[in-house]
Short mmCIF file of C-alpha atoms in Angstrom, two decimals:
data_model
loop_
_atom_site.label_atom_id
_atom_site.label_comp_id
_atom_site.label_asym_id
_atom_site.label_seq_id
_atom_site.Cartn_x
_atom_site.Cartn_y
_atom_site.Cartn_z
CA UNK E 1 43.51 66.52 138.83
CA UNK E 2 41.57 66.96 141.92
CA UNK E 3 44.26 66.12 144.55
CA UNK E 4 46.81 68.02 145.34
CA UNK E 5 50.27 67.60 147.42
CA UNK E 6 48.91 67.09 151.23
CA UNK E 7 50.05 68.19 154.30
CA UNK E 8 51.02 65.02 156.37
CA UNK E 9 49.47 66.88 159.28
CA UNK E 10 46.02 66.56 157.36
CA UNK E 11 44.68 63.19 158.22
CA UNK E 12 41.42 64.51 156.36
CA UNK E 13 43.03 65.04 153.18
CA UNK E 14 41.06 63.25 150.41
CA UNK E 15 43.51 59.90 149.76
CA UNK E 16 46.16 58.81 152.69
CA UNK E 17 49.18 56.49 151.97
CA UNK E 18 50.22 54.64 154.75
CA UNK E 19 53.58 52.86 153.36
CA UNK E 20 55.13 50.18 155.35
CA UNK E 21 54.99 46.64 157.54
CA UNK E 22 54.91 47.89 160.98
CA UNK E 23 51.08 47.03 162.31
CA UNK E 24 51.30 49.36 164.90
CA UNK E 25 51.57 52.32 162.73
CA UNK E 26 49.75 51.01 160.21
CA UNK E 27 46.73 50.72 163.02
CA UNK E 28 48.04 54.17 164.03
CA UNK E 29 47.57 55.75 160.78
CA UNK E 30 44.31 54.18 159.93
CA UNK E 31 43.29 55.70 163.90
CA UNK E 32 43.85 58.99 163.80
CA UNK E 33 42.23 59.77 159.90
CA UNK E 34 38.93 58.05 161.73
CA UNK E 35 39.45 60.00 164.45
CA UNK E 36 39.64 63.19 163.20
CA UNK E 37 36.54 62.22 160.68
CA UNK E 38 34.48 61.73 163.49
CA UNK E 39 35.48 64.84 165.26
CA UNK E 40 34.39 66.59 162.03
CA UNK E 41 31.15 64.02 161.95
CA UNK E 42 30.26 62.20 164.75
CA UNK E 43 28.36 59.56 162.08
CA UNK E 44 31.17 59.37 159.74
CA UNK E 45 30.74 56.17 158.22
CA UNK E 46 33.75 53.72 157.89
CA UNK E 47 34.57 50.99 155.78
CA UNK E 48 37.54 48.77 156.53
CA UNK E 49 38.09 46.31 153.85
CA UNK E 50 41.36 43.87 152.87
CA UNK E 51 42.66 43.73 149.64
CA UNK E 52 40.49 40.82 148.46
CA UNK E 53 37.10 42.50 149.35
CA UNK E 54 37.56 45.22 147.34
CA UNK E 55 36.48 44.41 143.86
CA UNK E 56 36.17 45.96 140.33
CA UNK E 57 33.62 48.11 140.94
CA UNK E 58 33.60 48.05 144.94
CA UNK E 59 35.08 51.40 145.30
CA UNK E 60 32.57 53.33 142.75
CA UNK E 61 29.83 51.99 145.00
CA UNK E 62 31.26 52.88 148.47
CA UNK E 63 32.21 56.60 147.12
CA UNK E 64 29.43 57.42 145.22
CA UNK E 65 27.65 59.94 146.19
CA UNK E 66 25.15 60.03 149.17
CA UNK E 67 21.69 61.37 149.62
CA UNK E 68 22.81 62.25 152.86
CA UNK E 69 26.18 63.77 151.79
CA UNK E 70 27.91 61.75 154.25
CA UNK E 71 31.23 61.90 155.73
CA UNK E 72 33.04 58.28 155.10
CA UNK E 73 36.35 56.67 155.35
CA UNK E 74 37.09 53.64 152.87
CA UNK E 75 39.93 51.57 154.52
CA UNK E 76 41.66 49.56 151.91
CA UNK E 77 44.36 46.61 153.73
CA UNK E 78 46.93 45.22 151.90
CA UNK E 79 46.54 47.54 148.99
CA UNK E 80 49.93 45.98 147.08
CA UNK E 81 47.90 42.83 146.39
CA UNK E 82 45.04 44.23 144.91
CA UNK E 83 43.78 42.90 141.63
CA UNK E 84 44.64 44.38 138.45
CA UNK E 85 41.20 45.59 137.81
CA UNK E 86 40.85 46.91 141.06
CA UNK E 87 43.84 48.79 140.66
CA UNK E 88 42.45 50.31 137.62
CA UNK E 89 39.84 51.36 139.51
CA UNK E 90 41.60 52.90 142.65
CA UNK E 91 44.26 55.09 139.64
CA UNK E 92 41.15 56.36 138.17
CA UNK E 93 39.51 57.74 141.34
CA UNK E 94 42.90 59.10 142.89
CA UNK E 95 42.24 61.67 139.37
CA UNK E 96 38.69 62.75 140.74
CA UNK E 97 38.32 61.90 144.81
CA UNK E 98 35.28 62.23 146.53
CA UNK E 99 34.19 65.13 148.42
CA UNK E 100 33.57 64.17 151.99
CA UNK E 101 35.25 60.96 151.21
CA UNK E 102 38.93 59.69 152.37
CA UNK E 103 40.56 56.87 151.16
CA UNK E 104 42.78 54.75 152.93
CA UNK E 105 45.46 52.93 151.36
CA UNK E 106 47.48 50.76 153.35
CA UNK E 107 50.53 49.33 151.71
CA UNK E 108 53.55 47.33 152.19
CA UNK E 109 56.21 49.07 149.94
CA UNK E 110 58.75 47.37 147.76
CA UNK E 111 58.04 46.32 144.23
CA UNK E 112 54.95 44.61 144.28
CA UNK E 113 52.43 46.52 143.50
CA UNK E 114 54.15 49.51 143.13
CA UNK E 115 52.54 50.99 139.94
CA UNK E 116 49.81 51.87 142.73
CA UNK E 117 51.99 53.30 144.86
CA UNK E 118 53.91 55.60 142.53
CA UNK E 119 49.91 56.81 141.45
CA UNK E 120 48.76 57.83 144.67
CA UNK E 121 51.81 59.42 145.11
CA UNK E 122 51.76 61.30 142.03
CA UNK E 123 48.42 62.45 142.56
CA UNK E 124 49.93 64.00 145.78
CA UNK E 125 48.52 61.36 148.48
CA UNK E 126 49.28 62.53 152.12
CA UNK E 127 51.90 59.84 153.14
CA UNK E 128 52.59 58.40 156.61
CA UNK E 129 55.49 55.93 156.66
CA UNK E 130 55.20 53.07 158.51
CA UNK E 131 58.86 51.33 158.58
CA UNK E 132 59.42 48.30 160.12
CA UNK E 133 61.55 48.84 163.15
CA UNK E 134 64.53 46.44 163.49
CA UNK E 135 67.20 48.49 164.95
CA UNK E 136 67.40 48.46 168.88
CA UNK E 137 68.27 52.22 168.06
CA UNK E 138 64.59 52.35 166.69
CA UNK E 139 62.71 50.82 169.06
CA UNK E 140 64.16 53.38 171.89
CA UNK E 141 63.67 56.28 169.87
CA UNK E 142 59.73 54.89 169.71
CA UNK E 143 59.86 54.67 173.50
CA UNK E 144 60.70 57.74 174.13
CA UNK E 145 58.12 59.21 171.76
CA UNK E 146 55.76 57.51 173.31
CA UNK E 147 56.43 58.61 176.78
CA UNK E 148 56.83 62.35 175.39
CA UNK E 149 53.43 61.82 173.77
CA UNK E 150 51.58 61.23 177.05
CA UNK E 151 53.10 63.91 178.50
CA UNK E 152 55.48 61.63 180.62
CA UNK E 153 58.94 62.29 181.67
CA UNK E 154 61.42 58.92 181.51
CA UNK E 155 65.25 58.64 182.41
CA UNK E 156 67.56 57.28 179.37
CA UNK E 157 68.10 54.35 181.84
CA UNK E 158 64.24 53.52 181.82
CA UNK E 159 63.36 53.53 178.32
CA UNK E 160 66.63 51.60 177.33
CA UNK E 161 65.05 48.84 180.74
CA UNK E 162 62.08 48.97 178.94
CA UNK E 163 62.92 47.77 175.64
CA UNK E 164 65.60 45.30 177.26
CA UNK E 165 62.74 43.80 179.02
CA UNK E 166 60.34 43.96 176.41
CA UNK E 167 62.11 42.87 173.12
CA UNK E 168 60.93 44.15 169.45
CA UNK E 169 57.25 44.16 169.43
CA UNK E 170 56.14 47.48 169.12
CA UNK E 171 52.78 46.94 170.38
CA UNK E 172 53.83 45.35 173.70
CA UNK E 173 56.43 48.42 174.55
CA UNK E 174 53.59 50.56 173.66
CA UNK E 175 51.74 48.67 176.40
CA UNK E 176 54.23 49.19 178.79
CA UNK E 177 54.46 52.88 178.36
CA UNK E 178 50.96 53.11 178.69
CA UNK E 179 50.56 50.73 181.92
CA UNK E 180 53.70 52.62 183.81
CA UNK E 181 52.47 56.39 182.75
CA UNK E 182 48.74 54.97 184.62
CA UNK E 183 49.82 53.34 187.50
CA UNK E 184 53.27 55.52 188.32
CA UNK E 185 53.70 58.90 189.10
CA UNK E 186 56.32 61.27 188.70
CA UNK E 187 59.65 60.10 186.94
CA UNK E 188 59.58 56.82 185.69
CA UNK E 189 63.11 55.34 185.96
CA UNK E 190 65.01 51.69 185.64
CA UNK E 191 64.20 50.89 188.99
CA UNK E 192 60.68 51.10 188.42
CA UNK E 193 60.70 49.03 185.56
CA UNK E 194 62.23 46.81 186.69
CA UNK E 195 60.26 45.91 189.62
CA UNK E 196 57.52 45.63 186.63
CA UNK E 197 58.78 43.77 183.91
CA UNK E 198 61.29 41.76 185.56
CA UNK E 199 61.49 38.20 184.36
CA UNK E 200 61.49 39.16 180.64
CA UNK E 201 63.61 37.07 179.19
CA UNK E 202 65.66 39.75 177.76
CA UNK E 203 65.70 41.50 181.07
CA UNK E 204 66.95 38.23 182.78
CA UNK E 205 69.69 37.50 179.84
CA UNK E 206 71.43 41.27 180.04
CA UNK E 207 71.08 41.24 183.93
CA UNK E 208 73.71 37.64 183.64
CA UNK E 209 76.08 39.64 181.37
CA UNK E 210 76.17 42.67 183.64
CA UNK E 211 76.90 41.14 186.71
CA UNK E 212 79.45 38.53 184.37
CA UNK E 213 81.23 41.74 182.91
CA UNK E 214 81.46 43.03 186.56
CA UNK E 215 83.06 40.49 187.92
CA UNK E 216 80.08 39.24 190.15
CA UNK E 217 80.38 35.76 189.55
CA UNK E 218 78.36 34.51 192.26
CA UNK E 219 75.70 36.92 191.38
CA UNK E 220 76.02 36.17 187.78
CA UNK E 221 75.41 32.60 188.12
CA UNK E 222 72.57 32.89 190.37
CA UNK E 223 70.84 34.97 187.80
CA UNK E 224 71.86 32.57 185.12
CA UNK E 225 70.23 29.87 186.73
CA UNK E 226 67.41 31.45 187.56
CA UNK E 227 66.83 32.15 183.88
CA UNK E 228 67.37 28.89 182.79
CA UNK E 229 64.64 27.87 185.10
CA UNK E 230 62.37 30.21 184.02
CA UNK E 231 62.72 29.11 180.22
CA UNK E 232 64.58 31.57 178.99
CA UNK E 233 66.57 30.76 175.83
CA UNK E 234 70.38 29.78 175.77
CA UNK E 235 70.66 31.81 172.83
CA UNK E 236 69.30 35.11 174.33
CA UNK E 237 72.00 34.64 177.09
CA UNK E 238 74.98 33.89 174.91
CA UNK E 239 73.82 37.04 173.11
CA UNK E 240 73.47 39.60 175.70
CA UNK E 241 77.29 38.29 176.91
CA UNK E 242 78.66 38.87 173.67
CA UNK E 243 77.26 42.25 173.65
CA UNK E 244 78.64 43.18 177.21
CA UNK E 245 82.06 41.73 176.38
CA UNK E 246 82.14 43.83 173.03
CA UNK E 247 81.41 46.61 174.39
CA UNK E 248 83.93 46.47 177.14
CA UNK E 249 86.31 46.19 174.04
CA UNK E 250 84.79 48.63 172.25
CA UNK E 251 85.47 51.32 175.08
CA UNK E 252 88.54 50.03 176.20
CA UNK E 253 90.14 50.45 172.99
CA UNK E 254 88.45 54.43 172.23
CA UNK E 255 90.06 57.37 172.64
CA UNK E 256 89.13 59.26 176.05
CA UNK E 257 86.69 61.73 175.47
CA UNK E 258 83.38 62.95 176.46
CA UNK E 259 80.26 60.46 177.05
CA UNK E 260 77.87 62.22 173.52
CA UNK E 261 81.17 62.29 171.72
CA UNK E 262 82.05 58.24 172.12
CA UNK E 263 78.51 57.48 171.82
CA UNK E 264 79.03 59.00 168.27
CA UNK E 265 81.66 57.28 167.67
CA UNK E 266 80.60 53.87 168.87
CA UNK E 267 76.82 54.01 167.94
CA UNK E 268 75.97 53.67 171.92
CA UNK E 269 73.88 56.07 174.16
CA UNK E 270 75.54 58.34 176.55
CA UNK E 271 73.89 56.64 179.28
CA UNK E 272 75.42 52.90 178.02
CA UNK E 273 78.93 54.69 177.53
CA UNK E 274 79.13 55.63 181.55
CA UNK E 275 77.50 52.45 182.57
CA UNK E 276 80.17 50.60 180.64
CA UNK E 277 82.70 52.93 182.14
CA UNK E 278 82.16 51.87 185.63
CA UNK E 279 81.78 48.09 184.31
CA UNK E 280 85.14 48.37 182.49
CA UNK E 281 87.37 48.80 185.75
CA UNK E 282 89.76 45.56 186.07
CA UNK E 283 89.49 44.61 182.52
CA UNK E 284 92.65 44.21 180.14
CA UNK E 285 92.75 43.49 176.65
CA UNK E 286 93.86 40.31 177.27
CA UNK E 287 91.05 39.67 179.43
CA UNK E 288 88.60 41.24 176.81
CA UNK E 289 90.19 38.34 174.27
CA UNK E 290 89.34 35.31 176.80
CA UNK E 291 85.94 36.37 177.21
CA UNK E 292 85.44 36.44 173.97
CA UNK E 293 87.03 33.58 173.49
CA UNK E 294 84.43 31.73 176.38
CA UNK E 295 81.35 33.88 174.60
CA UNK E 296 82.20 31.83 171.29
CA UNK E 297 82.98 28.49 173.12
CA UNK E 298 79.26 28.91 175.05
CA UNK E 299 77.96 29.88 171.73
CA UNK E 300 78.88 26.89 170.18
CA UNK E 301 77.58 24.84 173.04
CA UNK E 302 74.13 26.21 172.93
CA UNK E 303 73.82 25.52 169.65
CA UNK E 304 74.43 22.14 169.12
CA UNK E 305 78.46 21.80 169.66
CA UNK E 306 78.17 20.29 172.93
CA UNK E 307 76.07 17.96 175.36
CA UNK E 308 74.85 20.18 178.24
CA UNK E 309 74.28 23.51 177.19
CA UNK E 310 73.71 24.81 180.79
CA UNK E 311 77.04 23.92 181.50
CA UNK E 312 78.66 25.77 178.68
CA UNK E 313 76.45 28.95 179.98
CA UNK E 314 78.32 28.13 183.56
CA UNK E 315 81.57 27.81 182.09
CA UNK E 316 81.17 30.91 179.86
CA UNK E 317 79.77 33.22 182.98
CA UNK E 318 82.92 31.89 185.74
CA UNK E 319 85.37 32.79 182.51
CA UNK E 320 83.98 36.38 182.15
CA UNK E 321 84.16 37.29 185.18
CA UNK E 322 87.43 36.34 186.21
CA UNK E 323 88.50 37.93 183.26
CA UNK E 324 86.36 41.06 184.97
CA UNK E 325 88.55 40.84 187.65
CA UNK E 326 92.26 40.49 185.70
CA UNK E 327 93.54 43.94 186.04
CA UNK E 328 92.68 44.23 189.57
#
């Protein structure tokens, strides 16, 4: 067998697996194997087909050998749909790849189509994974990647803003890192993305349930308002309360202890653990129950339970942060 186990930091090794639904790094993987062919060959031909162009015999064709002995890259999309034939086809060349050829196979995991993807691996396919992120955990881990990989320094703050603001596209927070690391020097912090993304609707919701959970009731509602006229979703704002309020409780009811060693214990950052801190003051445990209690009731009324969902909002924010303001 011609292939051998790859080094995933070979993006020229003969056959590359990209497993997963995330576009972004699907894009990302399919990027950097053309890139480095064409820092090897400048004319490096490319091919970048979807599952249903490829047909029995497609692949023979596009790796067969050249006159020219050129470099190429065969792209193949959606590689777990391919047809049966096809996938005959793609088994029998992962046995005897191309010289000056790579192949690109870009697949979604799971069970379909899988007898492909437990070939290429078996033939030793260098393999990128490409998870779907759907963790908030993940999405600031890939924030802070992608500020370390321009060479960019970020607080914890910032990058935590960032995908507050942003939400769970991947492609739009890489945006953002790349617009703030050209147009700011230095640092980049929350203020500063703030003053550029403000107005997100998850930026708006979260900055309602921080100044709710503070006790700020004046400038909770203001904000609320000011959401709801800027179409941002009852739902997004009963959900970034219910967060705040649980994690008052969550703290409240911890042992004392450093900020790393109850962000282990509690699945939150460091950063969220003293911010929480300082928003905790004045709350009681029987505060921390009627704010839940007003989170559900809102809930409810957003969702259908009651006739003016605004005023549930209202209701929910006045509750929260009286109950912000019990224990003083």
């Amino acid at each position: 067998m011609a292939t051998r186990k790859n080094s995933t930091d070979d993006p020229l090794a003969p056959v590359t697996l990209a497993v997963g639904q995330e576009d972004l790094l699907l894009d990302r993987a399919v990027q950097q194997v053309v890139a480095a062919a064409r820092a090897a060959d400048s004319d490096t031909d490319v091919r970048d087909l979807t599952s249903d162009q490829l047909q029995p015999g497609t692949l023979a064709e596009l790796t067969s050998p050249s006159l020219f002995a050129e470099r190429k890259v065969v792209v193949v999309r959606n590689a777990q749909d391919l047809s049966a034939d096809t996938v005959k086809d793609v088994k029998a060349y992962l046995d005897a790849p191309a010289e000056e050829i790579t192949l690109v196979l870009l697949h979604a995991g799971g069970a379909k189509g899988k007898g492909l993807l437990d070939a290429a691996r078996k033939a030793g396919a260098r393999e990128v994974a490409c998870p779907k992120t759907t963790k908030p955990a993940e999405r600031l881990t890939f924030v802070r990647q992608e500020f370390r990989a321009l060479g960019r320094s970020a607080t914890p703050e910032a990058c935590q803003a960032l995908v507050d603001s942003i939400g769970s596209d991947l492609r739009e927070l890489a945006s953002a890192v790349s617009q703030l690391c050209a147009d700011v020097e230095g640092t980049i912090d929350e203020a500063i993305v703030g003053r550029y993304y403000t107005g997100r609707a998850e930026a708006s919701s979260f900055t309602v349930a921080d100044r709710a959970v503070e006790g700020r009731a004046a400038e909770a509602l203001e904000a609320l308002r000011w959401s709801l006229s800027t179409g941002v979703a009852p739902v997004l704002i009963t959900s970034a309360l219910a967060q705040g309020v649980r994690a008052i409780g969550k703290l409240s009811s911890a042992r004392g202890g450093r900020s790393a060693d109850l962000a282990r214990e509690l699945g939150m950052p460091p950063w969220k653990i003293d911010r929480v801190r300082q928003q905790m003051r004045g709350w009681t445990p029987e505060g921390v129950s009627l704010a839940l209690r007003a989170v559900a009731e809102a809930d409810a009324g957003v969702k259908g339970g009651g006739d003016d969902p605004e005023y549930a909002l209202e209701k929910a924010v006045v509750t929260i942060a009286r109950a912000a303001r019990s224990g003083r």
